mmCIF file of C-alpha atoms and ligand atoms in Angstrom:
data_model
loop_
_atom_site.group_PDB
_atom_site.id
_atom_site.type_symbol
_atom_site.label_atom_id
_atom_site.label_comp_id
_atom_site.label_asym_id
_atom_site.label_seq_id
_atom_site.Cartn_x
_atom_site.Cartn_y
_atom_site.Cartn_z
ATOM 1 C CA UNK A 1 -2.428 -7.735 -19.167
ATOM 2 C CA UNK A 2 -3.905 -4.500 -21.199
ATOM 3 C CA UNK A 3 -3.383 -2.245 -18.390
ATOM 4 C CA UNK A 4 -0.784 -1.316 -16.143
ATOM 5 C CA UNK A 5 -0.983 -2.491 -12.025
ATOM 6 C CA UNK A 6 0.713 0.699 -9.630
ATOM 7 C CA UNK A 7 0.772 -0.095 -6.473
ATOM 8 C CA UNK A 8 2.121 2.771 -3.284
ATOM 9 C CA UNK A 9 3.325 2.076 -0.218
ATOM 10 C CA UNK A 10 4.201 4.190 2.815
ATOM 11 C CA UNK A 11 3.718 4.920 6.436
ATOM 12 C CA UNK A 12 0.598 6.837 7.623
ATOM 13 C CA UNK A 13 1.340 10.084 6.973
ATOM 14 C CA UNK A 14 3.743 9.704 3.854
ATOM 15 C CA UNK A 15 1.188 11.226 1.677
ATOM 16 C CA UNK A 16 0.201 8.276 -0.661
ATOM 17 C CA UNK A 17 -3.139 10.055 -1.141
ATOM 18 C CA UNK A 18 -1.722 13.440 -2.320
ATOM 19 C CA UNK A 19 0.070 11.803 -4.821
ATOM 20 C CA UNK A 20 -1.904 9.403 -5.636
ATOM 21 C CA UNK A 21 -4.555 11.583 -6.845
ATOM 22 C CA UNK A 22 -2.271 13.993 -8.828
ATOM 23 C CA UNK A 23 -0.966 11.074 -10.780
ATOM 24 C CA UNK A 24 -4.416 9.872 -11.771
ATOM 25 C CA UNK A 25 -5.243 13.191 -12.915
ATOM 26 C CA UNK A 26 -1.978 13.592 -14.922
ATOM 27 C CA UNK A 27 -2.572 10.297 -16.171
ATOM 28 C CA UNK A 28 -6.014 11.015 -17.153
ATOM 29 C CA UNK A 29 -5.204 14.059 -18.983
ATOM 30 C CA UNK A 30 -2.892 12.049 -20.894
ATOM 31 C CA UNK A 31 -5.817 9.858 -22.004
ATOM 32 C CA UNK A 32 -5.564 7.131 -19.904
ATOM 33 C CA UNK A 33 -8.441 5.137 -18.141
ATOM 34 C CA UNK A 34 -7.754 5.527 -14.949
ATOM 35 C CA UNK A 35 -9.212 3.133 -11.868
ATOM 36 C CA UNK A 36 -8.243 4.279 -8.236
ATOM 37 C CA UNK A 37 -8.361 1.872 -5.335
ATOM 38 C CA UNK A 38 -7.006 0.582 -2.058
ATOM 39 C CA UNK A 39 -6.881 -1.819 0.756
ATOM 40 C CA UNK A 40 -8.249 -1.940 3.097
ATOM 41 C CA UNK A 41 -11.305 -2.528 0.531
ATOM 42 C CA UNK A 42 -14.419 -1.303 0.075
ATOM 43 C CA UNK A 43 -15.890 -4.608 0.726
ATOM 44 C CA UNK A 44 -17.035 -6.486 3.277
ATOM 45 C CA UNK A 45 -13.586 -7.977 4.240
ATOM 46 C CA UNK A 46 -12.332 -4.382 4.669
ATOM 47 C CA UNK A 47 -15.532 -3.419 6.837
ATOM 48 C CA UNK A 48 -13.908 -5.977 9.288
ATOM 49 C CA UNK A 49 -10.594 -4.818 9.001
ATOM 50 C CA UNK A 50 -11.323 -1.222 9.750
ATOM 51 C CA UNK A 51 -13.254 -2.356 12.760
ATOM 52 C CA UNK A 52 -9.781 -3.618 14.043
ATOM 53 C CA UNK A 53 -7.681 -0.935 12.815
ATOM 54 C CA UNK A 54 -9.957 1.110 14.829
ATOM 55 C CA UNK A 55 -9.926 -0.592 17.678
ATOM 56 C CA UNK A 56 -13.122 -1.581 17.966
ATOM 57 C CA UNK A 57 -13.174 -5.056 17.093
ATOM 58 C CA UNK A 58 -10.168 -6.621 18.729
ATOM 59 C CA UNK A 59 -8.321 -9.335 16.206
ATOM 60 C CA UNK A 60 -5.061 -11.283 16.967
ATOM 61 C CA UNK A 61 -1.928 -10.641 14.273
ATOM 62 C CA UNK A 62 -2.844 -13.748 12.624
ATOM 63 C CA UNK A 63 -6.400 -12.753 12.657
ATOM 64 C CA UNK A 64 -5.440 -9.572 10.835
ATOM 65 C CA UNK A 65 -3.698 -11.052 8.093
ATOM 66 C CA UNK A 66 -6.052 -13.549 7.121
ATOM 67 C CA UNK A 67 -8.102 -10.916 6.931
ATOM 68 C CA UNK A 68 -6.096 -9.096 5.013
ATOM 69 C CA UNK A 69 -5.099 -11.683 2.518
ATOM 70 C CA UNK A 70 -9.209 -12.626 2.025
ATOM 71 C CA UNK A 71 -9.566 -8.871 1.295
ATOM 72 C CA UNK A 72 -7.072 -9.104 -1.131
ATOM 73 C CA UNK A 73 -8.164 -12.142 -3.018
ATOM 74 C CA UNK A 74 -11.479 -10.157 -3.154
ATOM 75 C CA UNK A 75 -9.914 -7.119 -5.146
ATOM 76 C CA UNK A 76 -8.150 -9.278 -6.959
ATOM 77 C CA UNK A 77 -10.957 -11.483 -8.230
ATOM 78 C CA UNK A 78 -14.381 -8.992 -7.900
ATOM 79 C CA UNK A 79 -15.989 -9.936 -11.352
ATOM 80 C CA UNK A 80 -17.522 -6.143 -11.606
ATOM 81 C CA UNK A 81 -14.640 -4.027 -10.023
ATOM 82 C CA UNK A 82 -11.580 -6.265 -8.892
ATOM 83 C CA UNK A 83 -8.198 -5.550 -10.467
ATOM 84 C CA UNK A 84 -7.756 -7.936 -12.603
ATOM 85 C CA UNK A 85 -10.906 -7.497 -14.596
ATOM 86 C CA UNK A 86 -9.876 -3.719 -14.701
ATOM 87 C CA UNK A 87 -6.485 -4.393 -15.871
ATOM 88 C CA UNK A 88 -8.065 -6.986 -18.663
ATOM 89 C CA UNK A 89 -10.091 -3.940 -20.196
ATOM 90 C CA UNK A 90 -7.155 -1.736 -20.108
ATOM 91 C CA UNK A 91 -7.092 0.327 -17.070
ATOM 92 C CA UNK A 92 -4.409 2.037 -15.497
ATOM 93 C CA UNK A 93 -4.970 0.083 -11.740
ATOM 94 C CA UNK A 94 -3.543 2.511 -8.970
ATOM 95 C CA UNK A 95 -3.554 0.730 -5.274
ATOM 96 C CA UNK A 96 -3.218 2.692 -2.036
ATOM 97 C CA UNK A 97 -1.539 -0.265 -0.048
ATOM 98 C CA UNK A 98 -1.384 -3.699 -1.033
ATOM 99 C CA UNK A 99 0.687 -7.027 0.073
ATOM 100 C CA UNK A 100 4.236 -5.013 0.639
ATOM 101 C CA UNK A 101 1.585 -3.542 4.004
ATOM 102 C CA UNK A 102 0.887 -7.031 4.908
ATOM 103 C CA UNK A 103 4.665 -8.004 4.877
ATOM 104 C CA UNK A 104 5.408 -4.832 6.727
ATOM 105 C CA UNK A 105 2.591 -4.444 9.207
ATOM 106 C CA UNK A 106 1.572 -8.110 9.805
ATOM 107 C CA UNK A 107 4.882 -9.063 9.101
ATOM 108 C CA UNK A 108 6.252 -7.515 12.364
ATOM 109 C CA UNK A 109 4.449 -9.755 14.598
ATOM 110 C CA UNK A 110 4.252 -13.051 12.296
ATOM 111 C CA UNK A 111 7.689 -13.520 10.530
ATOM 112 C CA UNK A 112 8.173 -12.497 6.915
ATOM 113 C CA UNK A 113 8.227 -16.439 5.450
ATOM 114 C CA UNK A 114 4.321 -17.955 5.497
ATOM 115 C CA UNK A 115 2.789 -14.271 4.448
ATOM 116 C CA UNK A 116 5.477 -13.785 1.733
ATOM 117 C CA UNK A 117 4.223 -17.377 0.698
ATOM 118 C CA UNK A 118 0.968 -16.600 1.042
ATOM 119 C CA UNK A 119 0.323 -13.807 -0.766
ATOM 120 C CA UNK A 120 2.920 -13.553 -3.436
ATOM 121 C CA UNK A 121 2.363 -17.141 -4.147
ATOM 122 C CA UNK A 122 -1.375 -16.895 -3.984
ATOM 123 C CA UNK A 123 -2.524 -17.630 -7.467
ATOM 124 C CA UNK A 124 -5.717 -15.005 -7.187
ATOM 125 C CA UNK A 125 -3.097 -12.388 -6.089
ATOM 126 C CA UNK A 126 -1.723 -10.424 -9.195
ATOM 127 C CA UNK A 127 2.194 -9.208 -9.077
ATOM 128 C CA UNK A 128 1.834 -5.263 -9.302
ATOM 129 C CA UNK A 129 3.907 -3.993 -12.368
ATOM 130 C CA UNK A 130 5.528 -0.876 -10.153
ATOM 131 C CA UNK A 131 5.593 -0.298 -6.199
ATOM 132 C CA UNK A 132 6.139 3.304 -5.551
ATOM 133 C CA UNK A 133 7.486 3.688 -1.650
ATOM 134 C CA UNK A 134 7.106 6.928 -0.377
ATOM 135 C CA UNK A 135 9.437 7.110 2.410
ATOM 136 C CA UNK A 136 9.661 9.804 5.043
ATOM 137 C CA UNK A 137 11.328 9.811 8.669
ATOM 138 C CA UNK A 138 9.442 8.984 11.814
ATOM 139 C CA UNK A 139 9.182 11.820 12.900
ATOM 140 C CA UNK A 140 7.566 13.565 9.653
ATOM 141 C CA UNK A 141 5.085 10.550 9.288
ATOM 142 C CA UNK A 142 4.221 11.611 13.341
ATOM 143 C CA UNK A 143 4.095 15.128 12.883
ATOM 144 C CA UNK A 144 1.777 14.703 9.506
ATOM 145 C CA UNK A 145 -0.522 12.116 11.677
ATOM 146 C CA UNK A 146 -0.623 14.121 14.320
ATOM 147 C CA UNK A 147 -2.202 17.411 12.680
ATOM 148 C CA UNK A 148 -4.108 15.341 10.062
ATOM 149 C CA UNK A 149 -6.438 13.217 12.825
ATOM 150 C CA UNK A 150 -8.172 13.062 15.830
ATOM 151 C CA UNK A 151 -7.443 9.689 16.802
ATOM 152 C CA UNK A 152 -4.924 6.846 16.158
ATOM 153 C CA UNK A 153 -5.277 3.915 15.097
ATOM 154 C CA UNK A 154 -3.659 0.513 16.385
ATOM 155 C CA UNK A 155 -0.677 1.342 13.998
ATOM 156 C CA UNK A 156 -0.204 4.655 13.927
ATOM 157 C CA UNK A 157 1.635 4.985 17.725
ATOM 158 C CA UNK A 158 5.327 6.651 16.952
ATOM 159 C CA UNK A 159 7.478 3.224 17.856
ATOM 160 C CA UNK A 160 5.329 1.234 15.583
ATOM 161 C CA UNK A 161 5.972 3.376 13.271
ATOM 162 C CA UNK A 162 9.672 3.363 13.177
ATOM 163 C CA UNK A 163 9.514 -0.511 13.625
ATOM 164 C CA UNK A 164 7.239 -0.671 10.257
ATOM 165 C CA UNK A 165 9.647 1.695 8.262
ATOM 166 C CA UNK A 166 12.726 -0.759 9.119
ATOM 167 C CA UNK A 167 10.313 -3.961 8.410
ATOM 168 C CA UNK A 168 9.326 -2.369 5.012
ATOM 169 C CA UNK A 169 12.968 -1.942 4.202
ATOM 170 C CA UNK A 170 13.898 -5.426 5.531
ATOM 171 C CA UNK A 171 10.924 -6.923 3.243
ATOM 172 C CA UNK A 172 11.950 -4.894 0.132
ATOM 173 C CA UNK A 173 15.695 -6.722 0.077
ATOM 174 C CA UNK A 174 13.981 -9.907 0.020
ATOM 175 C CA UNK A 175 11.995 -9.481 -3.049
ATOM 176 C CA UNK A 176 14.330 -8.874 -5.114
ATOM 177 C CA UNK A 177 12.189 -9.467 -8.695
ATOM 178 C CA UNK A 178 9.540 -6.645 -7.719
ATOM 179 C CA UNK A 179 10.107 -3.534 -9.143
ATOM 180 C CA UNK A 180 9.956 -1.356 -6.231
ATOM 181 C CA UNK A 181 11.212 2.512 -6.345
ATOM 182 C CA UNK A 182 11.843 4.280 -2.854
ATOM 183 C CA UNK A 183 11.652 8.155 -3.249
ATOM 184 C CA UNK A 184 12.312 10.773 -0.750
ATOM 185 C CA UNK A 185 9.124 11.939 0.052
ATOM 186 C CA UNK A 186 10.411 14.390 2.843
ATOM 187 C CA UNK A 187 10.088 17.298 0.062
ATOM 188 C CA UNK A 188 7.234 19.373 -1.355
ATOM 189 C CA UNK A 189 4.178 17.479 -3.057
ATOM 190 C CA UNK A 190 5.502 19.059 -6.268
ATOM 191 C CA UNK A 191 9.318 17.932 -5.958
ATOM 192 C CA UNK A 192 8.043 14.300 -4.651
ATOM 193 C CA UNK A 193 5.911 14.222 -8.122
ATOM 194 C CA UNK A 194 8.381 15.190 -10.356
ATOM 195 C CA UNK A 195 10.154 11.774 -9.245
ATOM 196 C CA UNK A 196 6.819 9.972 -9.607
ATOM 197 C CA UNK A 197 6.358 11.290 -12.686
ATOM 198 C CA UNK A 198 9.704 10.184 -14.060
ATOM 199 C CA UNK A 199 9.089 6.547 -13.003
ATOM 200 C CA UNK A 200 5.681 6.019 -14.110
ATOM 201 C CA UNK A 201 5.950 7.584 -18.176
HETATM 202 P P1 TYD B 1 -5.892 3.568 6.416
HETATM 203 O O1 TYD B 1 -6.147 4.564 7.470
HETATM 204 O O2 TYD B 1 -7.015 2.914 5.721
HETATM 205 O O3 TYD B 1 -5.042 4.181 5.241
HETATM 206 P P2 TYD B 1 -3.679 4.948 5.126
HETATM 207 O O4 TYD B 1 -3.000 5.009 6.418
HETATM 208 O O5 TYD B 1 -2.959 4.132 4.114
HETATM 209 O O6 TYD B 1 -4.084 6.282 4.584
HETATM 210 O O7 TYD B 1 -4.909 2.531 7.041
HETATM 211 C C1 TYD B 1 -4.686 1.318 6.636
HETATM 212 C C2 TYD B 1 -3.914 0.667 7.755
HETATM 213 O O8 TYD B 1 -3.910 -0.742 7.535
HETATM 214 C C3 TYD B 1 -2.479 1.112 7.851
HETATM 215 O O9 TYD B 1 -2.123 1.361 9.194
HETATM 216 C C4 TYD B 1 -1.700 -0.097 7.367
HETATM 217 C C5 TYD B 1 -2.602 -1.240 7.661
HETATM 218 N N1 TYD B 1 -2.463 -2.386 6.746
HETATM 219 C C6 TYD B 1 -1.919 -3.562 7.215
HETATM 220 O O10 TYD B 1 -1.574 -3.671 8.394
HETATM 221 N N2 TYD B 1 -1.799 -4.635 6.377
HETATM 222 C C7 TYD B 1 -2.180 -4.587 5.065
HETATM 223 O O11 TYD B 1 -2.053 -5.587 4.330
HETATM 224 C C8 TYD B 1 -2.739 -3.347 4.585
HETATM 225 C C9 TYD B 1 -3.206 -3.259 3.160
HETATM 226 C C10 TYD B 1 -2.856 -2.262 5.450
#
């Protein structure tokens, strides 16, 4: 593929969307063509999802990440806007979230085997080039949630939290041909850059 697929990962709260958006800009100024994104989508799979996440709509585990793994097929695959077709005409694809969540989150409650299977051998699911994890302690991804929001959502309680950080690490031993970089993301925005930076050019 043209373009390059970035994919980060983190608990609520890490502050994926802080860095996220100063890497497209630096990217950007570098001349790159730059395509932001995440999952849940903007479609009508992720309409659904956030209903859950929200509590509204109430969905079983499995529920979730069939859900999930339609949404995904649908970024994937979108002829006008999915990632592949970006990637094809050179873009620079940066995900907020993608199957390492599913593993993590869904994985939890499921077992790590079928969704590993299903989504990494999924042949409408593309194999990001570099997963960025920003990892912070429980407690900071709390603290961050807790000033940032209003309300929760169904995983954002503290001792889901700490059980996703452990699954994420469980799930990232297991895939061992991903390239997946965990930086400390405890620091200031500008230090936790500076690593980005360093990984991605
Ligand atoms: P959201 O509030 O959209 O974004 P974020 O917390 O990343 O800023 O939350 C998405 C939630 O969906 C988050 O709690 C993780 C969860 N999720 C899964 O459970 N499985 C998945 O496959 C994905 C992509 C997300």
């Amino acid at each position: 593929m043209p373009g390059k697929f970035i994919v980060f990962e983190g608990l609520d709260g890490s502050g994926k969307g802080t860095q996220i958006s100063r890497l497209a800009a630096e990217l950007s100024a570098r001349g790159e063509k730059v395509h932001l994104t995440c999952e849940p989508t903007q479609y009508a799979t992720g309409g659904l999802i956030r209903d859950a996440l929200a509590g509204i709509a109430k969905r079983t585990p499995s529920e979730m990440a069939g859900l999930f793994l339609a949404d995904r097929i649908a970024h994937c695959e979108n002829p006008a806007d999915g990632i592949k077709s970006l990637l094809e005409r050179g873009y620079t694809v940066i995900c907020d979230r993608y199957y390492y969540s599913s593993l993590a989150y869904q994985g939890m409650d499921l077992g790590l085997e079928w969704l590993i299977k299903a989504n990494l051998e999924c042949p409408a699911i593309l194999k990001p080039d570099l997963c960025i994890f920003l990892d912070v302690p429980t407690d900071t991804a709390d603290d961050r949630i807790s000033k940032g929001r209003a309300s929760r959502e169904i995983f954002e309680e503290k001792e889901t939290i700490e059980r996703v950080r452990k699954q994420y690490f469980k799930v990232f031993e297991k895939l061992s041909g991903h390239n997946i970089r965990v930086i400390n993301a405890a620091r200031s925005p500008e230090e936790v850059f500076e690593d980005i930076l360093k990984i991605v050019i």
